[in-house]
Amino acid sequence: LLLYDPERLIRILTNRDRPVQIAIAGKAHPDDHVGQALVREWVRFVQRPEVRRRAVFLSDYDLALAERLVQGADLWINTPLRPWEACGTSGMKVLVNGGLNLSELDGWWAEAYSPDLGWAIGDGKEHDHDPAWDAAEAEALYKTLEERVIPAFYQRSENGVPTKWVSMMRESMARLTPRFSANRTLREYTENYYLPATREYQERARDRGAAGLSILQWQQRLLHRWANVRFGEFRVETSGGKHAFAVQVYLGGLEPEAVCVQLYAEALDDGAPIRREMLRGRPIMGAVNGFVYGAEVTAERAAEDYTPRIVPSPLAGRAPLEDNHILWLR
């Protein structure tokens, strides 16, 4: 995006009253021909006489070079094509070094961004390879630099201190560094995963692995009997601001405790999917392990948004990690 309009970028870099320096670093995979072309484009750009003192491309990007960059950057610019930002750890490393971020609302910055901590471009949505959107985002990037970022850096007190910039640095370091750090990550992994996994292993290993054997038997029953699980009649009634769902479920040789019947609806916007357990009701006459399952939900969403599904009931195991069977009502 920075090179979308090279002449405009040159005007930003060579402004007589508020000049800017930019350091670009990176490398492309041997099979990434698009990335290689971008590197060549940057190399040609920084060799232009009018920007030679204002821009540099640093080759052979590695951990040592990254360490120097995050220590010396006032502003870290990151413009991935959403949603292809894997995480954004480089921007996180800038935090503790006092740098500020200007980034696409993707990866960690979509979670961390606040107007008093840095700057953002994009609307947090995917636009694929839309040329019109690329143009709009490039315009937003240039405008943010010209009207907000660079003026904040050059706005100085009588003592020559960029007070607004320093205030944002302090807020960024104080609020974001504790959240986006290896310390927090390691602590959460240890408390939420490693220690519980250790306790669960000890529980499964007790009595010569009795619990583990029970889980294995549960998996084998599901493997051999799941093919006979099926849905029957499905009904929906709406009244009083509620949807009432009822569905016939035939489990064949599986006991009811081995499965969970759920009412599922896809997430809306940034919300979470709905997974409402359907309760087992009356048995179906003449059927082996056949039951009517039911659930009620508010009618805020259309009844057509909801679909019954059957998943393994975890028992002592963990679904779907230890058994990923699933049956949807078609």
mmCIF file of N, CA and C in Angstrom, residues 52 54 61 94 111 126 145 185 204 214-215 284 299:
data_model
loop_
_atom_site.group_PDB
_atom_site.id
_atom_site.type_symbol
_atom_site.label_atom_id
_atom_site.label_comp_id
_atom_site.label_asym_id
_atom_site.label_seq_id
_atom_site.Cartn_x
_atom_site.Cartn_y
_atom_site.Cartn_z
ATOM 1 N N ARG A 52 16.849 8.750 -1.882
ATOM 2 C CA ARG A 52 17.963 7.905 -1.435
ATOM 3 C C ARG A 52 18.347 8.184 0.014
ATOM 4 N N ARG A 54 16.204 9.197 2.266
ATOM 5 C CA ARG A 54 15.005 9.083 3.100
ATOM 6 C C ARG A 54 14.466 7.661 3.209
ATOM 7 N N TYR A 61 16.630 -10.243 5.853
ATOM 8 C CA TYR A 61 15.861 -10.058 7.091
ATOM 9 C C TYR A 61 15.948 -11.315 7.957
ATOM 10 N N VAL A 94 7.472 -4.190 19.107
ATOM 11 C CA VAL A 94 7.696 -2.752 19.091
ATOM 12 C C VAL A 94 7.220 -2.112 20.392
ATOM 13 N N GLU A 111 -7.474 -6.795 17.749
ATOM 14 C CA GLU A 111 -7.839 -6.948 19.160
ATOM 15 C C GLU A 111 -7.288 -5.812 20.011
ATOM 16 N N GLU A 126 -13.172 -8.591 5.386
ATOM 17 C CA GLU A 126 -12.418 -9.109 4.244
ATOM 18 C C GLU A 126 -12.979 -8.534 2.941
ATOM 19 N N LEU A 145 -1.053 9.130 7.610
ATOM 20 C CA LEU A 145 0.325 9.594 7.796
ATOM 21 C C LEU A 145 0.410 11.118 7.707
ATOM 22 N N THR A 185 1.695 -15.143 27.734
ATOM 23 C CA THR A 185 1.404 -16.336 26.942
ATOM 24 C C THR A 185 1.809 -17.599 27.689
ATOM 25 N N ARG A 204 -6.118 -40.378 34.114
ATOM 26 C CA ARG A 204 -6.284 -41.470 33.159
ATOM 27 C C ARG A 204 -5.322 -42.617 33.428
ATOM 28 N N SER A 214 -11.525 -47.013 29.322
ATOM 29 C CA SER A 214 -12.937 -46.661 29.153
ATOM 30 C C SER A 214 -13.132 -45.728 27.965
ATOM 31 N N ILE A 215 -12.226 -44.762 27.789
ATOM 32 C CA ILE A 215 -12.320 -43.828 26.658
ATOM 33 C C ILE A 215 -12.121 -44.574 25.346
ATOM 34 N N ILE A 284 -39.585 -43.064 21.197
ATOM 35 C CA ILE A 284 -40.376 -43.306 19.994
ATOM 36 C C ILE A 284 -40.821 -44.764 20.017
ATOM 37 N N ALA A 299 -37.106 -15.919 19.537
ATOM 38 C CA ALA A 299 -37.333 -15.759 18.088
ATOM 39 C C ALA A 299 -36.619 -14.533 17.526
#
